[in-house]
mmCIF file of C-alpha atoms and ligand atoms in Angstrom:
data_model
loop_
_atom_site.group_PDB
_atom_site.id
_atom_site.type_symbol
_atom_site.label_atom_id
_atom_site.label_comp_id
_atom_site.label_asym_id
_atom_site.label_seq_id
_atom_site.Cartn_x
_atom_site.Cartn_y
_atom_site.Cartn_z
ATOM 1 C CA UNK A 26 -6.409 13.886 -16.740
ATOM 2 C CA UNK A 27 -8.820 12.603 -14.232
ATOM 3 C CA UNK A 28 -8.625 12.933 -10.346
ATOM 4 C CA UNK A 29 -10.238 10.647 -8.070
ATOM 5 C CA UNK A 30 -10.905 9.913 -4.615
ATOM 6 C CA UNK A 31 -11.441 6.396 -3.344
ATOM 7 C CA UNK A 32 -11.964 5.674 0.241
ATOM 8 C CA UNK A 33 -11.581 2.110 1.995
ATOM 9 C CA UNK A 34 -14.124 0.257 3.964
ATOM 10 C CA UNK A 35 -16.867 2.586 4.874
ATOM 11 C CA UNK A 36 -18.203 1.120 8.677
ATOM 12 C CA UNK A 37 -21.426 1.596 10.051
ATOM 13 C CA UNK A 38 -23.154 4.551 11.237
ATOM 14 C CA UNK A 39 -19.599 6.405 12.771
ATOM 15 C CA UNK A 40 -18.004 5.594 9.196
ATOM 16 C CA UNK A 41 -20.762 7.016 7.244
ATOM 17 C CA UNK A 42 -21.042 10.188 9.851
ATOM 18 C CA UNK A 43 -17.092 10.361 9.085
ATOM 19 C CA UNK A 44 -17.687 10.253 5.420
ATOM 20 C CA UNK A 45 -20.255 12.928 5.129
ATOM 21 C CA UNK A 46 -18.183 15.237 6.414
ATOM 22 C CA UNK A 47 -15.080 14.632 4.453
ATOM 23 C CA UNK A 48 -16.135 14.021 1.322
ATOM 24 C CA UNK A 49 -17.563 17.643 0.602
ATOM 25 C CA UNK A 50 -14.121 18.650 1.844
ATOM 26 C CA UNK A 51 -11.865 16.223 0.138
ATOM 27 C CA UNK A 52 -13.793 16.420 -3.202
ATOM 28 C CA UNK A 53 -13.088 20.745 -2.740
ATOM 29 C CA UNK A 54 -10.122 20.693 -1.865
ATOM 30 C CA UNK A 55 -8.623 18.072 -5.345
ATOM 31 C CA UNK A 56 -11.858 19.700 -7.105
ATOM 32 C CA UNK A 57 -12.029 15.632 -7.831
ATOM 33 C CA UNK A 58 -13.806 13.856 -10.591
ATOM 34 C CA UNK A 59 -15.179 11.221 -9.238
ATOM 35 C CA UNK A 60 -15.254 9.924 -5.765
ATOM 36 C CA UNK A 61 -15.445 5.892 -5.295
ATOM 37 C CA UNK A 62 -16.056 3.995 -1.799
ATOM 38 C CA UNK A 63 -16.106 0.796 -0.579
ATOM 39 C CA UNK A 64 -19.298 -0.242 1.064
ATOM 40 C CA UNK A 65 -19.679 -3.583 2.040
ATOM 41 C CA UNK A 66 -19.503 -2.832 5.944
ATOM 42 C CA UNK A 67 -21.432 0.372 5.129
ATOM 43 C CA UNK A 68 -24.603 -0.760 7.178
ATOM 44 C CA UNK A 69 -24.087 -1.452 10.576
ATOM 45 C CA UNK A 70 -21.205 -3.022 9.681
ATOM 46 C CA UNK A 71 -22.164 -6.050 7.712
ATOM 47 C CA UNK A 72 -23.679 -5.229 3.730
ATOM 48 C CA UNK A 73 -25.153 -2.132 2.527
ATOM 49 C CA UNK A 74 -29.239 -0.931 2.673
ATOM 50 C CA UNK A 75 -30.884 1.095 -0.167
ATOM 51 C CA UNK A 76 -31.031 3.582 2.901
ATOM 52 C CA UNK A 77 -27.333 3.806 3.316
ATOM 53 C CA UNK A 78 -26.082 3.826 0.043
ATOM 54 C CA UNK A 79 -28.441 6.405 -0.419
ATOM 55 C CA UNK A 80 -27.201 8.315 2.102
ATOM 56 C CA UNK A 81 -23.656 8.024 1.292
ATOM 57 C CA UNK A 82 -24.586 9.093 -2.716
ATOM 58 C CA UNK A 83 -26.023 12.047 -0.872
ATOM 59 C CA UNK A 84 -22.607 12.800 0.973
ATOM 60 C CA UNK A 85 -21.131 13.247 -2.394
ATOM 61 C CA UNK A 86 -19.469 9.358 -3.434
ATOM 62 C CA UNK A 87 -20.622 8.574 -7.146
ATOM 63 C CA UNK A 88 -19.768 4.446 -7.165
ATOM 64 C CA UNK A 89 -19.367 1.747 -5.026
ATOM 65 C CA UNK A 90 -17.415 -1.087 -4.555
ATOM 66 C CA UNK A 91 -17.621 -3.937 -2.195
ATOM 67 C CA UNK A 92 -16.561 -7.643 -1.221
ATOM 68 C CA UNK A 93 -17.501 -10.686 0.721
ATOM 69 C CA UNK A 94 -20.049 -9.028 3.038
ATOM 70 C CA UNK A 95 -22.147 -7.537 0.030
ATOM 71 C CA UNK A 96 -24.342 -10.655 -0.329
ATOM 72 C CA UNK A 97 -25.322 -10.628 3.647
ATOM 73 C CA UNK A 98 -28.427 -8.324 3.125
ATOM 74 C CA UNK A 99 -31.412 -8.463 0.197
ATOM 75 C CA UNK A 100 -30.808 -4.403 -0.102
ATOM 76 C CA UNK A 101 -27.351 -5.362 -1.592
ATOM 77 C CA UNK A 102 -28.903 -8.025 -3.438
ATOM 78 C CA UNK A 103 -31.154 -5.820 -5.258
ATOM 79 C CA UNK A 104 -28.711 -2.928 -5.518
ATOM 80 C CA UNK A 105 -26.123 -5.083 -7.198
ATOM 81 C CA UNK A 106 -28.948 -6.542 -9.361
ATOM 82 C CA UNK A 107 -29.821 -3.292 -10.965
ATOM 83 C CA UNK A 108 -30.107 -2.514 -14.522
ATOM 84 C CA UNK A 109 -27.485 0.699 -14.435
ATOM 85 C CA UNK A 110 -25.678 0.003 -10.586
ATOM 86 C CA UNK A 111 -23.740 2.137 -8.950
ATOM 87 C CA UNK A 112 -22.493 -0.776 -6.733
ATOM 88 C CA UNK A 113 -20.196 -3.982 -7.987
ATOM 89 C CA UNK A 114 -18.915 -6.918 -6.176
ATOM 90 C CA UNK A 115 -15.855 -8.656 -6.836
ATOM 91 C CA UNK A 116 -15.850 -9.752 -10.003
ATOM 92 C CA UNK A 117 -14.042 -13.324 -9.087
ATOM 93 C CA UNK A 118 -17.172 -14.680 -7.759
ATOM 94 C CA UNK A 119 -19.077 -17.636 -9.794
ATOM 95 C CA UNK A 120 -21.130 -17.371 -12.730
ATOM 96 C CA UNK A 121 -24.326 -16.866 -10.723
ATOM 97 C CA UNK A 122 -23.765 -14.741 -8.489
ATOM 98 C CA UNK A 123 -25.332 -11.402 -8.382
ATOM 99 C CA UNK A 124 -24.558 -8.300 -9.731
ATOM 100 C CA UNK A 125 -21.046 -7.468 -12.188
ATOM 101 C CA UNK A 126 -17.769 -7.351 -11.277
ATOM 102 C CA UNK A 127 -16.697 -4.137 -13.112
ATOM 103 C CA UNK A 128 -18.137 -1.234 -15.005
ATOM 104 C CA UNK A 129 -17.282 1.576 -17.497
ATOM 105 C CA UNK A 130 -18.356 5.112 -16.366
ATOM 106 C CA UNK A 131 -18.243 7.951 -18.550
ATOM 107 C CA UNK A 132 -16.443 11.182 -17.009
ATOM 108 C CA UNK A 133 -16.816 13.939 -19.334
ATOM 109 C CA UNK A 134 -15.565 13.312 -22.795
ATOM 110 C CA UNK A 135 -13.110 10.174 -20.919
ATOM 111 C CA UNK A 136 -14.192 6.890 -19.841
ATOM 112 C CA UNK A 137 -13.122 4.933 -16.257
ATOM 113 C CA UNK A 138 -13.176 1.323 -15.671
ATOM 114 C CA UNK A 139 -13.679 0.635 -12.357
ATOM 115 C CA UNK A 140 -13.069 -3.120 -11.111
ATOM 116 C CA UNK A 141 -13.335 -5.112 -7.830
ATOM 117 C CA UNK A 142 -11.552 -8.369 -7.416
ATOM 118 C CA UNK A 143 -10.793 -10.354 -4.403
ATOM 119 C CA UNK A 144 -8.435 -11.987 -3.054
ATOM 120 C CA UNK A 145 -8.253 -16.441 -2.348
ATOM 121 C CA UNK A 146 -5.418 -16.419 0.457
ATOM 122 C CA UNK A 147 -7.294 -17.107 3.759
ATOM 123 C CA UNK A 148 -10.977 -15.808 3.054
ATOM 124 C CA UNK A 149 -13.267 -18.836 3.132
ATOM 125 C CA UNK A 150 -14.897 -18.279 -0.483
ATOM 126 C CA UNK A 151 -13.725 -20.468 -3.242
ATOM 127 C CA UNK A 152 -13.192 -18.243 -5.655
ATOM 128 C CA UNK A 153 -11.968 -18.051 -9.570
ATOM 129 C CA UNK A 154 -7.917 -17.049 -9.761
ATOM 130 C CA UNK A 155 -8.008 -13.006 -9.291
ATOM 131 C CA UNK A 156 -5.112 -12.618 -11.748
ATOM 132 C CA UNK A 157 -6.741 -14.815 -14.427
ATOM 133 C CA UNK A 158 -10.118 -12.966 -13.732
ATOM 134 C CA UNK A 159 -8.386 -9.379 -14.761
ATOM 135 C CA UNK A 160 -6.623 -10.940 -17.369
ATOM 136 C CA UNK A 161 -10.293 -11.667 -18.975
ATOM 137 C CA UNK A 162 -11.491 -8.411 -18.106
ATOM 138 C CA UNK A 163 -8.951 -6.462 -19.426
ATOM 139 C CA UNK A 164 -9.259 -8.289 -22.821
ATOM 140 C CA UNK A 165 -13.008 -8.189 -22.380
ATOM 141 C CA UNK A 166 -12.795 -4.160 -22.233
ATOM 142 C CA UNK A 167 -9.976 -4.170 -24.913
ATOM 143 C CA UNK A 168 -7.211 -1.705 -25.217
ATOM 144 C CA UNK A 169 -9.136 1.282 -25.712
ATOM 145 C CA UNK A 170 -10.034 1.677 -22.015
ATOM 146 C CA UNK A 171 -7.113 3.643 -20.553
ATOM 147 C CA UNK A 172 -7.937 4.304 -17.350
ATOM 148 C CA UNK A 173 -8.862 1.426 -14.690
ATOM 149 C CA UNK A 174 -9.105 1.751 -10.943
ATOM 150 C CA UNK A 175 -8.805 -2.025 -9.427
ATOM 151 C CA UNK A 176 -9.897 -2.380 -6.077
ATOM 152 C CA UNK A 177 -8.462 -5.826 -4.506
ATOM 153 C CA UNK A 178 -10.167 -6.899 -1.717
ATOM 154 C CA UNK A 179 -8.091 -9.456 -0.147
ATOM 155 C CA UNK A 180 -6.641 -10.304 3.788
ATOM 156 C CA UNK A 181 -2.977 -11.023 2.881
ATOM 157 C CA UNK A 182 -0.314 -8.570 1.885
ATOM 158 C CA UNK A 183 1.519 -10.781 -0.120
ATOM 159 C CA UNK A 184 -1.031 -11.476 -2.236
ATOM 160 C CA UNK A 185 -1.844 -7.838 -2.683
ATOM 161 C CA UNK A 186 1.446 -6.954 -3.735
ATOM 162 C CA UNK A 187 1.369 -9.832 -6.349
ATOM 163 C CA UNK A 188 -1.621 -8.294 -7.946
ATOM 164 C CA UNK A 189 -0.191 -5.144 -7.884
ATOM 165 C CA UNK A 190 2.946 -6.153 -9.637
ATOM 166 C CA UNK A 191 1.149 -8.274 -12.497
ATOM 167 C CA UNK A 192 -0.853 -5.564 -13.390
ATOM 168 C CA UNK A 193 1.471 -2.944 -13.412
ATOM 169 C CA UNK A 194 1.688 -0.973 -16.547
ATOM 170 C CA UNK A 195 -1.994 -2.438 -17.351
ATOM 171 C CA UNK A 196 -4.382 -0.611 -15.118
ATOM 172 C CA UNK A 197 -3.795 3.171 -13.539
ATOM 173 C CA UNK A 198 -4.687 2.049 -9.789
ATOM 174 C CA UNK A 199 -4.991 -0.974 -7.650
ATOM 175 C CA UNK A 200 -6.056 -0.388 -3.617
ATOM 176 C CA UNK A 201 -6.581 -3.293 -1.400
ATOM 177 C CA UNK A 202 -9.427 -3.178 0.742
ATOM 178 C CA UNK A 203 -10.985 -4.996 3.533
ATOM 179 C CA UNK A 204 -8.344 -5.873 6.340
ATOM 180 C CA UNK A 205 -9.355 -2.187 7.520
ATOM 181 C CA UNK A 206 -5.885 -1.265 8.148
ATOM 182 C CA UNK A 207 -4.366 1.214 6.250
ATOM 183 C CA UNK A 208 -0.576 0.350 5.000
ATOM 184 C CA UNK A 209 2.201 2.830 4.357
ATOM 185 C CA UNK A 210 3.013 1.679 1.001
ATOM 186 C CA UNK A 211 1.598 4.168 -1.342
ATOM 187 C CA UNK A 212 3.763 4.638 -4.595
ATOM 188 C CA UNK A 213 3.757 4.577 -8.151
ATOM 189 C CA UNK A 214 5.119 1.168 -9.086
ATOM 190 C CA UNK A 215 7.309 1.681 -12.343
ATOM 191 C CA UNK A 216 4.976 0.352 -15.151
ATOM 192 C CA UNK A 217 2.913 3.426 -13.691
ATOM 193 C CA UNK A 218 0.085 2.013 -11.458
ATOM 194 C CA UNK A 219 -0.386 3.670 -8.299
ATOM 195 C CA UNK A 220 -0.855 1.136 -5.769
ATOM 196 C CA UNK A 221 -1.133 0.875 -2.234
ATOM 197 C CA UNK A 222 -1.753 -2.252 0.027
ATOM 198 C CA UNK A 223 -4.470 -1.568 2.287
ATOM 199 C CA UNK A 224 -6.356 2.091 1.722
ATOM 200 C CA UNK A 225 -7.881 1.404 5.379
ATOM 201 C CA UNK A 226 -11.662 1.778 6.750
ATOM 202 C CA UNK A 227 -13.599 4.720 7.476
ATOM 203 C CA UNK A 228 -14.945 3.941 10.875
ATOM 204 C CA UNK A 229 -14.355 4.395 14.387
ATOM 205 C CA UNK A 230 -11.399 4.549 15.873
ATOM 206 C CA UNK A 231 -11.417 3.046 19.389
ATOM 207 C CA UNK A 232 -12.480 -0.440 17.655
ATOM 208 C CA UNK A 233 -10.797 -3.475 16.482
ATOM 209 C CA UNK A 234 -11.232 -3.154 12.621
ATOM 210 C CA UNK A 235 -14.724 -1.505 13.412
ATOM 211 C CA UNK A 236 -16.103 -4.028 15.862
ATOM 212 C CA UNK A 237 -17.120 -2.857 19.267
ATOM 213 C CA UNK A 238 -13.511 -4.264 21.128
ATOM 214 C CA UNK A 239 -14.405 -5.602 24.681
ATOM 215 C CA UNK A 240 -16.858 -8.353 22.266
ATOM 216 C CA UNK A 241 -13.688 -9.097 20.369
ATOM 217 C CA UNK A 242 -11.807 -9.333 23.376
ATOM 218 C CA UNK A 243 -13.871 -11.664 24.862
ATOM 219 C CA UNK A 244 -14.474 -13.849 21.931
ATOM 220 C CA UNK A 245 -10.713 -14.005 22.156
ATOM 221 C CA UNK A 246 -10.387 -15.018 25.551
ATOM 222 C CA UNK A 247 -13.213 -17.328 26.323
ATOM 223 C CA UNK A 248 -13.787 -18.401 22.144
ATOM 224 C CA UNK A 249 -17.541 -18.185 22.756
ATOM 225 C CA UNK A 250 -18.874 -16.534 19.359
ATOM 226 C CA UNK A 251 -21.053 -13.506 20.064
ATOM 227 C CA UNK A 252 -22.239 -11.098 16.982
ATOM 228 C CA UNK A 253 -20.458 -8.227 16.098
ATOM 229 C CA UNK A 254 -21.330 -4.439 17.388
ATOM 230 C CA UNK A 255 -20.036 -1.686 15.788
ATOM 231 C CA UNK A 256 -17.892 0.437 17.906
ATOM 232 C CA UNK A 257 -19.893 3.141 19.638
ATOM 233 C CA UNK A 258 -17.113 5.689 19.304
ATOM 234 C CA UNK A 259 -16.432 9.033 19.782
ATOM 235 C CA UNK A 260 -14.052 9.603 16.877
ATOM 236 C CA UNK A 261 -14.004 7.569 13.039
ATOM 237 C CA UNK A 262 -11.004 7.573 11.087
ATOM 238 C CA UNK A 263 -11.156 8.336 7.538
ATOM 239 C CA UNK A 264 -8.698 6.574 5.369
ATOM 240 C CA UNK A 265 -8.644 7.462 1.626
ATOM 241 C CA UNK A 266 -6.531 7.871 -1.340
ATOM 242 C CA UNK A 267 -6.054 10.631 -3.718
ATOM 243 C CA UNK A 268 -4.346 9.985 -7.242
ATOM 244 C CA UNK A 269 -4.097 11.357 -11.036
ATOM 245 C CA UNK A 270 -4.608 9.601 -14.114
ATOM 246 C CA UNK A 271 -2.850 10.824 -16.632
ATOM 247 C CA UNK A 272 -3.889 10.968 -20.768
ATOM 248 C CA UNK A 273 -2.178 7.707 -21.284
ATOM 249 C CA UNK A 274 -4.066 5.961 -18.534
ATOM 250 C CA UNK A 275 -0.983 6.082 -16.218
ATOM 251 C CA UNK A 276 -0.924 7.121 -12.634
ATOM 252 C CA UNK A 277 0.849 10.889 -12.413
ATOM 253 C CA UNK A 278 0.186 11.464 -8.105
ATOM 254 C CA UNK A 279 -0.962 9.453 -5.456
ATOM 255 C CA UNK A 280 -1.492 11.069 -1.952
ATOM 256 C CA UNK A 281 -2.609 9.060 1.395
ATOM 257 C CA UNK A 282 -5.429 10.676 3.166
ATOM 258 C CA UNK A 283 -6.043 10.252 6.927
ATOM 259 C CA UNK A 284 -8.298 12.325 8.864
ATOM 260 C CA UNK A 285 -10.474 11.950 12.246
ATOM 261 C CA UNK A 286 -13.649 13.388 12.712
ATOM 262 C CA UNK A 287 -16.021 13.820 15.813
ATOM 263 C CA UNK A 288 -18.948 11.539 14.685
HETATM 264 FE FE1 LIG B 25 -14.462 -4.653 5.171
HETATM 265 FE FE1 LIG B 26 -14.212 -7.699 3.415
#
């Protein structure tokens, strides 16, 4: 069996405050495996640093995933670039691009795939088809991988969903990430994949998705574009998920997590 802990969009310096001080007490309390996050708004809300990631292998995560903000900084560039990386991007991105879309990590005498993949319904990117990219990756892996944690990171719920369906029975997990908003739908779909729609961010709370929300509100109202802030808040939300993996590769538990922390 393997237990694992996967949190949503980590965001800026409030999300990684929140994180370092759940993660010790998530990863006690389910005495976890392996602990995954998703980074790409990790440093100051746009990419990841050496500095941050760093800092957030520190607080206890062991791999990272990401999606389309990963390319916006060199640090990410280089980190996805490296010979044994703890960071992937989605792996739906063209041959060129930097970095690998999945990887195998040993856990004890077991083995986890762990895959990113994003989504092509209203994100600017032209991407390859999602579904046909697992397809190859399952076959690429071949059937003696078990258990695979697929983390979709896509803007539109049907679209989610779909994923989630096709690959039931194939792959132990798939969590949407990146619309920041966590969804209510955790469950065990009946091929045995534990799946929820959006995990949510880690970040701070009195913020649209993150973003400092009197800039968003004006953007809105007067459609003048004016860069992003993250949300100086008092509070970040921590949205994660805890599941099982069972012998057979199947999901046995999945539990929403959602905590707030003074940051
Ligand atoms: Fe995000
Ligand atoms: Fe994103």
């Amino acid at each position: 069996m393997l237990k694992v802990l996967f949190f949503g969009d980590v965001y800026g310096r409030p999300g990684r405050r929140a994180l370092k001080k759940a993660v010790p007490k998530l990863k006690k309390h389910y005495d976890t495996d392996i602990v995954i996050a998703n980074v790409e708004n990790a440093a100051h809300g746009v990419g990841i640093t050496k500095k941050t990631l760093a800092e957030l292998m520190d607080a206890g995560i062991d791999f990272a995933t990401s999606g389309n903000h990963i390319f916006n900084r060199k640090d990410g560039i280089e980190l996805l670039n490296e010979k044994d990386p703890v960071l992937i991007r989605p792996a739906n991105y063209p041959p060129g691009a930097p970095g690998v879309g999945y990887k195998i990590i040993p856990i004890r005498t077991q083995k986890l795939l762990v895959v990113n993949v994003m989504g092509r319904v209203f994100m600017k990117e032209d991407l390859d088809c999602p579904f046909r990219a697992m397809d190859t990756i399952l076959d690429e892996v071949g059937s003696d991988i078990k258990n695979i944690v697929v983390d979709f990171h896509a803007e539109v719920t049907s679209e989610m969903i779909a994923l989630g369906m096709y690959l039931d029975g194939r792959v132990s997990a798939v969590f949407g990430t990146h619309t920041h908003v966590p969804t209510q739908d955790f469950k065990i779909l009946p091929g045995g994949t534990a799946y929820v729609t959006d995990v949510g961010m880690v970040g701070p709370t009195n913020s649209v998705l993150g973003v400092d929300k009197d800039i968003i509100l004006r953007r809105y109202l007067t459609q003048m574009s004016e860069s992003m802030e993250v949300a100086d808040s008092p509070q970040a939300e921590v949205n994660a998920v805890y599941f099982e993996i069972d012998s057979k590769g199947k999901a046995s538990k999945i539990e929403k997590i959602y905590e707030v922390y003074d940051v």
